Tab-separated table of C-alpha atoms in Angstrom:
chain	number	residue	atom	x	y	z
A	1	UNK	CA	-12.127	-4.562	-4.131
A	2	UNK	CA	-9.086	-6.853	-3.366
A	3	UNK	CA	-7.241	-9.517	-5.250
A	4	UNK	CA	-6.130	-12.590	-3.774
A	5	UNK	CA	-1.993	-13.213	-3.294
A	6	UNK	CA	-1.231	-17.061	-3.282
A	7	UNK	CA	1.870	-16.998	-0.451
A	8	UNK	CA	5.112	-18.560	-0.970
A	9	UNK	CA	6.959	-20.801	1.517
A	10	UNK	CA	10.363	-19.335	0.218
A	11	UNK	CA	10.115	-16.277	2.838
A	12	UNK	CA	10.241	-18.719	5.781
A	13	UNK	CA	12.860	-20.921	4.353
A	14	UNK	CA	15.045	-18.536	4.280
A	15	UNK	CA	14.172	-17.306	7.725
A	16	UNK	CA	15.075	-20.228	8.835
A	17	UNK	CA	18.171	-21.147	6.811
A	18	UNK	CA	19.801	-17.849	8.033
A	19	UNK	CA	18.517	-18.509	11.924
A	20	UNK	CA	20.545	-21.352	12.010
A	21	UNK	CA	23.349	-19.490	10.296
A	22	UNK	CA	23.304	-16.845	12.785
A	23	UNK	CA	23.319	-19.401	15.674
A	24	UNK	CA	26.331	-21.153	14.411
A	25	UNK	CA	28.206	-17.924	13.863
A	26	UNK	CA	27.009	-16.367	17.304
A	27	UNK	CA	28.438	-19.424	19.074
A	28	UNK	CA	31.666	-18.949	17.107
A	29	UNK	CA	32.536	-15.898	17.428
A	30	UNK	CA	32.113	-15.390	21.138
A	31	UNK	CA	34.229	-18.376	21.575
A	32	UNK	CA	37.219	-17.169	19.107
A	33	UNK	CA	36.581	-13.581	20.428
A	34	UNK	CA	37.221	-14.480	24.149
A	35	UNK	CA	40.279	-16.826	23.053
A	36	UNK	CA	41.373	-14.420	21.035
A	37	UNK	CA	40.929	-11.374	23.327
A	38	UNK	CA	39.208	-9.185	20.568
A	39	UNK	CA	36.038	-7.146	21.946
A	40	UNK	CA	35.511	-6.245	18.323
A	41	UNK	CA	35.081	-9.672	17.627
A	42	UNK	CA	32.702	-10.552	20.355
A	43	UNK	CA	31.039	-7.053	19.911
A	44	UNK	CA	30.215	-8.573	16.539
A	45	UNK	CA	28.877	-11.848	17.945
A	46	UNK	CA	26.292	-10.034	20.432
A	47	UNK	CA	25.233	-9.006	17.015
A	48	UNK	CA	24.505	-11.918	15.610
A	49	UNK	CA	22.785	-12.864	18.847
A	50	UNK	CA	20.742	-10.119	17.816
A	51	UNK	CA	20.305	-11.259	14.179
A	52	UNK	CA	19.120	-14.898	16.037
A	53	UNK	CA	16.203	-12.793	17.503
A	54	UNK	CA	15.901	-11.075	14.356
A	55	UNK	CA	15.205	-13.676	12.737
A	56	UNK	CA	12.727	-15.630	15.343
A	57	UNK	CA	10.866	-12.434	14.628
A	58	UNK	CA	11.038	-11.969	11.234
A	59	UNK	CA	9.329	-15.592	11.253
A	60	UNK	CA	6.996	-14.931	13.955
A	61	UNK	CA	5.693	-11.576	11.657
A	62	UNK	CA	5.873	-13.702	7.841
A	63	UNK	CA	3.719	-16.151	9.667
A	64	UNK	CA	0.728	-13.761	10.452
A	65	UNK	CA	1.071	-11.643	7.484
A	66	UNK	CA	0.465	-14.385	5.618
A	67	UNK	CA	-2.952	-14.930	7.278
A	68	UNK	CA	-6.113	-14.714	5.216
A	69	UNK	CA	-8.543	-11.676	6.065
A	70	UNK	CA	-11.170	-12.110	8.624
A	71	UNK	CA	-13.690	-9.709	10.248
A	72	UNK	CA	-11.092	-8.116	12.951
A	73	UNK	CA	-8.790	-7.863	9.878
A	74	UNK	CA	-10.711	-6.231	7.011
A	75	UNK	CA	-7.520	-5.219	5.448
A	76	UNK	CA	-5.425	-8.791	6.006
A	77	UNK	CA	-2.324	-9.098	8.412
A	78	UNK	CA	0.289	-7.876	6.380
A	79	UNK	CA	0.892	-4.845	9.112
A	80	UNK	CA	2.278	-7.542	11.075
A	81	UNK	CA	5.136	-7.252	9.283
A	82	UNK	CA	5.610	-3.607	9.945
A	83	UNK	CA	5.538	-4.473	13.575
A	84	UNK	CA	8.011	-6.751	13.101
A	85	UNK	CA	10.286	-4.727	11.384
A	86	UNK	CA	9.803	-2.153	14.631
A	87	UNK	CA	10.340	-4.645	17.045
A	88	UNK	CA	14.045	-5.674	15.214
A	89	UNK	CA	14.799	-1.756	15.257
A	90	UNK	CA	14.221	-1.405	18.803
A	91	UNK	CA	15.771	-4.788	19.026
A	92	UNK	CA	19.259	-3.489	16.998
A	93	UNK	CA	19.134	0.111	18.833
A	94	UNK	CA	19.636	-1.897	22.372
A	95	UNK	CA	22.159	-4.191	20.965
A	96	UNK	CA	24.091	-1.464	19.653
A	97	UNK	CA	24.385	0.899	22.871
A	98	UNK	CA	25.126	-2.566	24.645
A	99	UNK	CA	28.203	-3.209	22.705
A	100	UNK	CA	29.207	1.013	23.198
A	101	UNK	CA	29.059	-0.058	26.762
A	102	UNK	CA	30.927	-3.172	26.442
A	103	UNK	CA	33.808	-1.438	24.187
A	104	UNK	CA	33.901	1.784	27.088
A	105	UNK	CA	35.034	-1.156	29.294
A	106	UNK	CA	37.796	-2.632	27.089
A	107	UNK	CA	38.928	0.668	26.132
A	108	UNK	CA	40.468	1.319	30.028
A	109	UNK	CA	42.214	-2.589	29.628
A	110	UNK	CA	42.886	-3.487	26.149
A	111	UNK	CA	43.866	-6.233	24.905
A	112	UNK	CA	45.607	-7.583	21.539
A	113	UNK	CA	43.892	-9.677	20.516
A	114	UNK	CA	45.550	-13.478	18.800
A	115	UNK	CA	45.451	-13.986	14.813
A	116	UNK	CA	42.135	-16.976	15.328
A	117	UNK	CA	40.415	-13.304	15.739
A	118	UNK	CA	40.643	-13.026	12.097
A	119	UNK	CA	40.272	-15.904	10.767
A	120	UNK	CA	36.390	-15.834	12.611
A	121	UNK	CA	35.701	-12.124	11.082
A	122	UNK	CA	37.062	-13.244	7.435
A	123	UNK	CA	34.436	-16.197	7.749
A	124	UNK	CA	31.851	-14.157	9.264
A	125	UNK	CA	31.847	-11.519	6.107
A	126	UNK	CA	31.522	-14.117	3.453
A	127	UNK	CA	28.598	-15.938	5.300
A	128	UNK	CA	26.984	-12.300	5.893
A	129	UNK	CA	27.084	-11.461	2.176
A	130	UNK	CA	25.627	-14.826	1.127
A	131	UNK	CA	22.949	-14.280	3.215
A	132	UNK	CA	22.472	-10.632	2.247
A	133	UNK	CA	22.357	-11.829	-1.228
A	134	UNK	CA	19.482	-15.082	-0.671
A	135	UNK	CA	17.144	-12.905	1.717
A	136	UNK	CA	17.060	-9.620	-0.647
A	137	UNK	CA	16.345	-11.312	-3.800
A	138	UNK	CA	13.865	-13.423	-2.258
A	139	UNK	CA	12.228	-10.439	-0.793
A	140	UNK	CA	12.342	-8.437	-3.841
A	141	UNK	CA	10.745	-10.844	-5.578
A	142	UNK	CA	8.319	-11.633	-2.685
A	143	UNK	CA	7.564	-7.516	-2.248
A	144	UNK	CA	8.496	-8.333	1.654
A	145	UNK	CA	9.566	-5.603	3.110
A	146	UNK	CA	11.107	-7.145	6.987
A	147	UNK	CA	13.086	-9.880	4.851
A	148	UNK	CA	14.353	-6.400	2.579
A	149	UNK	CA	15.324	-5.032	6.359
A	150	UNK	CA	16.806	-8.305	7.414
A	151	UNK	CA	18.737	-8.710	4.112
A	152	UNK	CA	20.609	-5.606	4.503
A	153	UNK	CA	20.655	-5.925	9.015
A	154	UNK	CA	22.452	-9.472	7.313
A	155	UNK	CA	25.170	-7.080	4.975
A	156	UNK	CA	25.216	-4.543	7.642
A	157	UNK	CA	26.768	-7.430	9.924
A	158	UNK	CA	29.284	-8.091	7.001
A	159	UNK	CA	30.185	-4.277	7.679
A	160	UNK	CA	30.620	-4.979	10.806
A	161	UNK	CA	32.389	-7.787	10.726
A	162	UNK	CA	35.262	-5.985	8.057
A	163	UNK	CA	35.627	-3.264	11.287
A	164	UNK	CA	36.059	-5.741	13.403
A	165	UNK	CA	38.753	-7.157	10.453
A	166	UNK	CA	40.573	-4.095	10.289
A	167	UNK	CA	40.645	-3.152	14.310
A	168	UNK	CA	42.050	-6.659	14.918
A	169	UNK	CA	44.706	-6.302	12.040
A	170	UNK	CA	45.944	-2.761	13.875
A	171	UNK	CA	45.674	-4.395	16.890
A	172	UNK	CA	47.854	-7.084	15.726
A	173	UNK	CA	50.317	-4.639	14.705
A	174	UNK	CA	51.161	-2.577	17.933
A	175	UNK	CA	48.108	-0.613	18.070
A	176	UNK	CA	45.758	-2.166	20.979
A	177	UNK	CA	43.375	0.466	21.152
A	178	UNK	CA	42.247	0.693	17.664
A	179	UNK	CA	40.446	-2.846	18.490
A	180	UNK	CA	38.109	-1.332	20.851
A	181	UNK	CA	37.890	1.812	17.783
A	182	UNK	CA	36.508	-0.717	15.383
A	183	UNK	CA	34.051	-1.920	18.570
A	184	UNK	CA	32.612	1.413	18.696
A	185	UNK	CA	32.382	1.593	14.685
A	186	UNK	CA	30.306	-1.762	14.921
A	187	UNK	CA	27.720	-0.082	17.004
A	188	UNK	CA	27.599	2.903	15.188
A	189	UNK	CA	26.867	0.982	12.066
A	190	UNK	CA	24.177	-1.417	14.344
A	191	UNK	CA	22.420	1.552	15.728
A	192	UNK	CA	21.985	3.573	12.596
A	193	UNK	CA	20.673	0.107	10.958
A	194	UNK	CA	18.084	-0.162	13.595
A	195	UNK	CA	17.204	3.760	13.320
A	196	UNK	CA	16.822	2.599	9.761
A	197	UNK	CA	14.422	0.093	9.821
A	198	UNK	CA	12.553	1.847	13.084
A	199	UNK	CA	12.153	5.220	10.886
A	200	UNK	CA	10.470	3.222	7.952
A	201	UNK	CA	8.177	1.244	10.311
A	202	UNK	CA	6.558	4.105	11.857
A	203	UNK	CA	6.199	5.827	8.169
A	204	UNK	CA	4.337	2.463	7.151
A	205	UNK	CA	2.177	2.405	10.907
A	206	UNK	CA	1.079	5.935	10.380
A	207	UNK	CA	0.377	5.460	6.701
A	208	UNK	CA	2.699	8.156	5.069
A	209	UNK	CA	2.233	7.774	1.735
A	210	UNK	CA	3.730	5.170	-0.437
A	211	UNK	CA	7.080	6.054	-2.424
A	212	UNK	CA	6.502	8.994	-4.865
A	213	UNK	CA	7.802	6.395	-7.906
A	214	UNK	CA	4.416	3.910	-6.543
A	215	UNK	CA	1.896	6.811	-7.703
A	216	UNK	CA	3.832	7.504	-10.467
A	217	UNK	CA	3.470	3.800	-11.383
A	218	UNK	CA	-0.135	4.105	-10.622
A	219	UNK	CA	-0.698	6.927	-12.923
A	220	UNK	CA	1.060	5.731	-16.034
A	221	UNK	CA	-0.903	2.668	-15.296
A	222	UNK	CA	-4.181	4.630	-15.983
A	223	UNK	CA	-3.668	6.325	-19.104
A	224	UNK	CA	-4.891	4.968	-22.037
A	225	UNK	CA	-7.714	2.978	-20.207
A	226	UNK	CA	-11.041	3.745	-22.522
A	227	UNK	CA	-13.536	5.644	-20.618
A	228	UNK	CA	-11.844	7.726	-18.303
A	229	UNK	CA	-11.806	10.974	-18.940
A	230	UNK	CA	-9.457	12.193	-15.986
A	231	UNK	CA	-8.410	10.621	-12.095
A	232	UNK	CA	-7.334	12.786	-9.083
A	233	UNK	CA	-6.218	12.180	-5.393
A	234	UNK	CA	-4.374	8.944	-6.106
A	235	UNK	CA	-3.305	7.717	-2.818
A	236	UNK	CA	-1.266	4.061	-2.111
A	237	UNK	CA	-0.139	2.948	1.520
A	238	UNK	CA	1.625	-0.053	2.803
A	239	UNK	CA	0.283	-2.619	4.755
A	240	UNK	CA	3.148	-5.070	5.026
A	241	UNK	CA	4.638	-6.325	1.520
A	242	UNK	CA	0.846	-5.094	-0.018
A	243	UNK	CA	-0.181	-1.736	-1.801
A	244	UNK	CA	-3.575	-0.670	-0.903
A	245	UNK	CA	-5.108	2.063	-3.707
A	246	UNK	CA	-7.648	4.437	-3.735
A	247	UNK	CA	-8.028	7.262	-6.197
A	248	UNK	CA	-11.043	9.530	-7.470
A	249	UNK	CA	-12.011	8.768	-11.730
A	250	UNK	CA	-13.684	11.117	-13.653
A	251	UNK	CA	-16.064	9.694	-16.354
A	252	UNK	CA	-18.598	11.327	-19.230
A	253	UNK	CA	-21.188	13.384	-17.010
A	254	UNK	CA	-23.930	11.533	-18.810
A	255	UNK	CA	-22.404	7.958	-18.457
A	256	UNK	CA	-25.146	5.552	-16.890
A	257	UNK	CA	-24.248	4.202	-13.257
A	258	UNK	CA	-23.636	0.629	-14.698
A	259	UNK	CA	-21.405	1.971	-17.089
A	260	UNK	CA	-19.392	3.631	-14.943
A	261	UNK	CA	-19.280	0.801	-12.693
A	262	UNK	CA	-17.849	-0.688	-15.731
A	263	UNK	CA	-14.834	1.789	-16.408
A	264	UNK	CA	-14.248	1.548	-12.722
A	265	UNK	CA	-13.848	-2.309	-12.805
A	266	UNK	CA	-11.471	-2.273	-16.108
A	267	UNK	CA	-9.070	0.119	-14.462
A	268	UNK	CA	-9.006	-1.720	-11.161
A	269	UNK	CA	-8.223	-4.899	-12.581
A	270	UNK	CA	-5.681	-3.122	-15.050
A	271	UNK	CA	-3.971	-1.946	-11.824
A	272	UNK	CA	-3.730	-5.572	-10.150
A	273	UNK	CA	-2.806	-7.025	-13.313
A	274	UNK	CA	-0.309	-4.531	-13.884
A	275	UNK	CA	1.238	-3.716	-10.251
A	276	UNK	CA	1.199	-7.443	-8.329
A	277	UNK	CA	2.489	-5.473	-5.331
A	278	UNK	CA	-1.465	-3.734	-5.161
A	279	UNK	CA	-3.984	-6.194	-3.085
A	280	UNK	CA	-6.519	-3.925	-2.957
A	281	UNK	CA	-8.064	-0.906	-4.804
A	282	UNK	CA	-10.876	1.290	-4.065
A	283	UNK	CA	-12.480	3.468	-6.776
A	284	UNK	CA	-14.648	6.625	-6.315
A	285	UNK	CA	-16.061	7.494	-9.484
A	286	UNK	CA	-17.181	11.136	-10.033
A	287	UNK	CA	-18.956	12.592	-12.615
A	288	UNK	CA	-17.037	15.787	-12.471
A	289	UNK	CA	-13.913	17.559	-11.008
A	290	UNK	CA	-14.230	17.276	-7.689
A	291	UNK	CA	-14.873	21.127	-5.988
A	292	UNK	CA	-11.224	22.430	-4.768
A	293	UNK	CA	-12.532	23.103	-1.157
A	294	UNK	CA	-13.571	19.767	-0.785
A	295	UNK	CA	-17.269	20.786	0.310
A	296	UNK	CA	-20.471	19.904	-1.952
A	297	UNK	CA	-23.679	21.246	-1.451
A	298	UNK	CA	-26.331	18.625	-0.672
A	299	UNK	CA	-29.305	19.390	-3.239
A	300	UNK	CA	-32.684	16.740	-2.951
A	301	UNK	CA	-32.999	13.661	-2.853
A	302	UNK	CA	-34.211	12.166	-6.030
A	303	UNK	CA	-37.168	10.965	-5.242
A	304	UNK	CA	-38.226	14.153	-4.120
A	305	UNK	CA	-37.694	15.884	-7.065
A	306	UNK	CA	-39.141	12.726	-9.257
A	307	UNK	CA	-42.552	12.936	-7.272
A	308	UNK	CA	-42.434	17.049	-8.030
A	309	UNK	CA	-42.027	16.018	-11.568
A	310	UNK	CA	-44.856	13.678	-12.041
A	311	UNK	CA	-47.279	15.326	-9.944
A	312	UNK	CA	-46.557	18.488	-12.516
A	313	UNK	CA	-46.767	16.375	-15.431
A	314	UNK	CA	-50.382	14.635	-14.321
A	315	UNK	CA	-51.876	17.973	-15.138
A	316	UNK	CA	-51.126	17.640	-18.650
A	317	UNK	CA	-53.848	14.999	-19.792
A	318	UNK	CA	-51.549	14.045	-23.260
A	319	UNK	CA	-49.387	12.455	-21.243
A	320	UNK	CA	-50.132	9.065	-20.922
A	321	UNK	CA	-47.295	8.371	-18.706
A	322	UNK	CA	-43.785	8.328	-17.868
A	323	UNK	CA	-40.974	5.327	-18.712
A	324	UNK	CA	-37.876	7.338	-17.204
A	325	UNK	CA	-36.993	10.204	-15.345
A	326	UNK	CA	-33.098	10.923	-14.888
A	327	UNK	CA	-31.265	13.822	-12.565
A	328	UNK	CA	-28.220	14.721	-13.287
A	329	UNK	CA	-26.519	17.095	-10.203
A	330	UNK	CA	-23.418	18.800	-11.712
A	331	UNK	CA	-21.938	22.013	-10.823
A	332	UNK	CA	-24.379	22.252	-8.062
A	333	UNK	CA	-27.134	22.690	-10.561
A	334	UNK	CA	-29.978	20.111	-11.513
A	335	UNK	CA	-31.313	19.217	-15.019
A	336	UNK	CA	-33.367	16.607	-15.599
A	337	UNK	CA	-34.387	14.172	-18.617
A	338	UNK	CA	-37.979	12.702	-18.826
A	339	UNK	CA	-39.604	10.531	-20.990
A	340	UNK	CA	-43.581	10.805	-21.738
A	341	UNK	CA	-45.506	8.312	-23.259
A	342	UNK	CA	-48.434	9.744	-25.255
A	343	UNK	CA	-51.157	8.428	-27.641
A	344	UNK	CA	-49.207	6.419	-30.738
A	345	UNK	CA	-52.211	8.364	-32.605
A	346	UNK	CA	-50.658	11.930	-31.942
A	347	UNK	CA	-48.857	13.633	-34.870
A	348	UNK	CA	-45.250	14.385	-34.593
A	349	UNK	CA	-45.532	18.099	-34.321
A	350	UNK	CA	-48.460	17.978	-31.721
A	351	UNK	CA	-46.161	15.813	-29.436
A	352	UNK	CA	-43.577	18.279	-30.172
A	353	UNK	CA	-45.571	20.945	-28.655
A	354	UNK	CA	-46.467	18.837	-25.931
A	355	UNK	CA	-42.657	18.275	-25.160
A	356	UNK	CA	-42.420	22.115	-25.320
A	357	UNK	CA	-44.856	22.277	-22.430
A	358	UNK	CA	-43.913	19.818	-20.748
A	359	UNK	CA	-40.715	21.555	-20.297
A	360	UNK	CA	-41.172	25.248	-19.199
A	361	UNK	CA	-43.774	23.316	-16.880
A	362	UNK	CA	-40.845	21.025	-15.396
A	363	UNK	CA	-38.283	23.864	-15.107
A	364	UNK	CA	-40.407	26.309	-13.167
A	365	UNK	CA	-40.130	23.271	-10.347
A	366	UNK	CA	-37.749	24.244	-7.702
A	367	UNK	CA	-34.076	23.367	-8.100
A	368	UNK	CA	-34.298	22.206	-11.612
A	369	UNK	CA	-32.153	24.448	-14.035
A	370	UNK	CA	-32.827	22.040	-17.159
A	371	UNK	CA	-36.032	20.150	-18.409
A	372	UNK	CA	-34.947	17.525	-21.580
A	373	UNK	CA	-38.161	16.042	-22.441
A	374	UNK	CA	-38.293	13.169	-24.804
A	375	UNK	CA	-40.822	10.596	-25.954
A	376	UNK	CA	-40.875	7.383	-25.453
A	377	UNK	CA	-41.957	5.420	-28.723
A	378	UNK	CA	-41.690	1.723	-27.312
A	379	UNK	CA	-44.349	-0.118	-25.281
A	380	UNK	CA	-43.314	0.461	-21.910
A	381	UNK	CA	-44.742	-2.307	-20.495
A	382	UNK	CA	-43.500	-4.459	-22.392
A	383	UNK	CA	-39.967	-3.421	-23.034
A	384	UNK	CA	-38.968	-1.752	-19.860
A	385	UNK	CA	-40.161	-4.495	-17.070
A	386	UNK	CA	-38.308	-4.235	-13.884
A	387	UNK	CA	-36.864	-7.735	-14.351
A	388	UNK	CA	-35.472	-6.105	-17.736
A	389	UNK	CA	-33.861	-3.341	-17.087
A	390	UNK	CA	-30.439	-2.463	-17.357
């Protein structure tokens, strides 16, 4: 059961706006860092070097996600952005032990570093922000979860970018080896962003469960809906900026398949109409609570037990026939309801009788716990064609 997402174009836009951000800025502030002598400042352009690759593959994995289902992809391509998101962790993890490295080198020959140092960072945070601000409210309205991570690997830059602010400013005030300080404080802050994103990427690949508030949003969702009577094991997992939901609904024991099917079709398209997020949801519809230990007891097949039934019931020469038989398997017991077709000539109490009959004959078959006979006063030829039944 899935519903179709119409894809926007405003996810790569943005990709794109802030690649060529991030290019500009990389260029810059390895230039004004080396002029200016500040390894904070060019520790914090290898990081937007790292946000330019970022952002090829945050593209790269938009692009395929948005690709319709096929056969190799029952469940669409939205995991692609999962495996993006992965690939920019690993991506921010090696960037980040790169610029320890980098700073262990300028800590044994530091060097102050010239006032063009700040003037770079100070740009650098306000173009940061206004790209943290664009990509996260695009993907929170998008439900994209890798322009989410890139939004704040975009603020975390702006973090960055104020410690490399504030070890240039001590550095530029007598105190040289606070610049390489505010180095090490950038990769601290580029590593734990990529231990970030890397932590909720493997959650999503090994389909840990969605966010406790999702099922709680699920289950608010179905109360109220007519015909349900009770739902258990309500499960939701990511596959890129989707939901996909399966849960277990209880309906009336006696409810007709069709009729269930029914229920289960109003509360899977209240779900998708409710929850955009959701692209697909998959229903199991019991007729009872489910048994704790998870095991069932396999009783016959129905057609077994329906040939039992009428080769008991062609002993009894009344009957004329039979328009319906129906099993019901609950509580690992088996009752049945039958309807006979008998002379329209008989009187009321002699089909009565016959019903009587009928039943302790029915329940003395094996398995069957309950015999409901009833009589069938319509032409069953006539009314109950195959090509008219419900």
């Amino acid at each position: 059961m899935e519903h179709v997402h119409k894809h926007s174009s405003l996810p790569k836009s943005i990709t794109i706006l802030a690649f060529t951000i991030n290019l500009f800025m990389a260029i810059g502030k390895g230039f004004v860092g080396f002029l200016a002598q500040s390894s904070a400042l060019i520790a914090d352009a290898g990081h937007s070097l790292s946000d330019l690759f970022s952002d090829l593959i945050t593209y790269w994995s938009i692009h395929y996600s948005q690709q319709p289902k096929d056969e190799n992809h029952p469940y669409g391509h939205g995991r692609f952005e999962t495996v993006g998101s992965f690939i920019i962790a690993l991506m921010l993890v090696a960037t980040g032990v790169g610029v320890v490295w980098h700073t262990l080198e300028r800590i044994e020959n530091p060097i102050i570093p010239g006032e063009l140092a700040l003037w770079a960072a100070g740009i650098s945070i306000a173009m940061k922000e206004f790209l943290y601000q664009l990509t996260y409210r695009i993907g929170k309205k998008q439900n994209s979860r890798i322009l989410i991570a890139n939004a704040w690997h975009h603020r975390s830059d702006a973090i960055s970018s104020i410690a490399a602010l504030i070890g240039i400013s001590v550095a530029l005030l007598g105190f040289p080896l606070l610049d390489p300080i505010a180095g090490f404080l950038v990769a601290g802050l580029i590593i734990k962003s990529g231990v970030d994103i890397g932590y909720s990427s493997i959650r999503e690949l090994t389909d840990e469960v969605a966010e406790q508030e999702v099922i709680g949003t699920i289950l608010k969702t179905l109360e109220g809906i007519e015909g349900v009577e009770h739902f258990h094991q309500v499960r939701a997992r990511r596959m890129g900026p989707h939901l996909l939901v399966d849960l277990h609904l209880e309906v009336n024991c006696m409810m007709s398949v069709s009729a269930a099917h029914q229920v289960a079709e109003r509360v899977r398209w209240h779900i998708l109409e409710t929850m955009p997020a959701v692209n697909e949801v998959l229903i199991h519809v019991d007729a009872e609570q489910d048994s704790e230990e998870g095991e069932i007891v396999l009783m016959r097949p129905q057609a077994e037990v329906e040939q039992d039934i009428r080769n008991a019931l062609d002993a009894i020469p009344e009957i004329t026939g039979i328009s319906h038989i129906y099993c019901h398997f609950l509580k690992q017991k088996l009752s049945v309801q039958v309807d006979i077709m008998v002379d329209p000539e008989m009187k009321v109490q002699q089909a009565q009788k016959l019903g009587n009959r009928a039943k302790i004959i029915l329940e003395e078959i094996q398995d069957i716990q309950l015999a409901d006979i009833h009589l069938e006063l319509l032409d069953f030829d006539q009314h109950f064609a195959p090509e008219n039944a419900a």
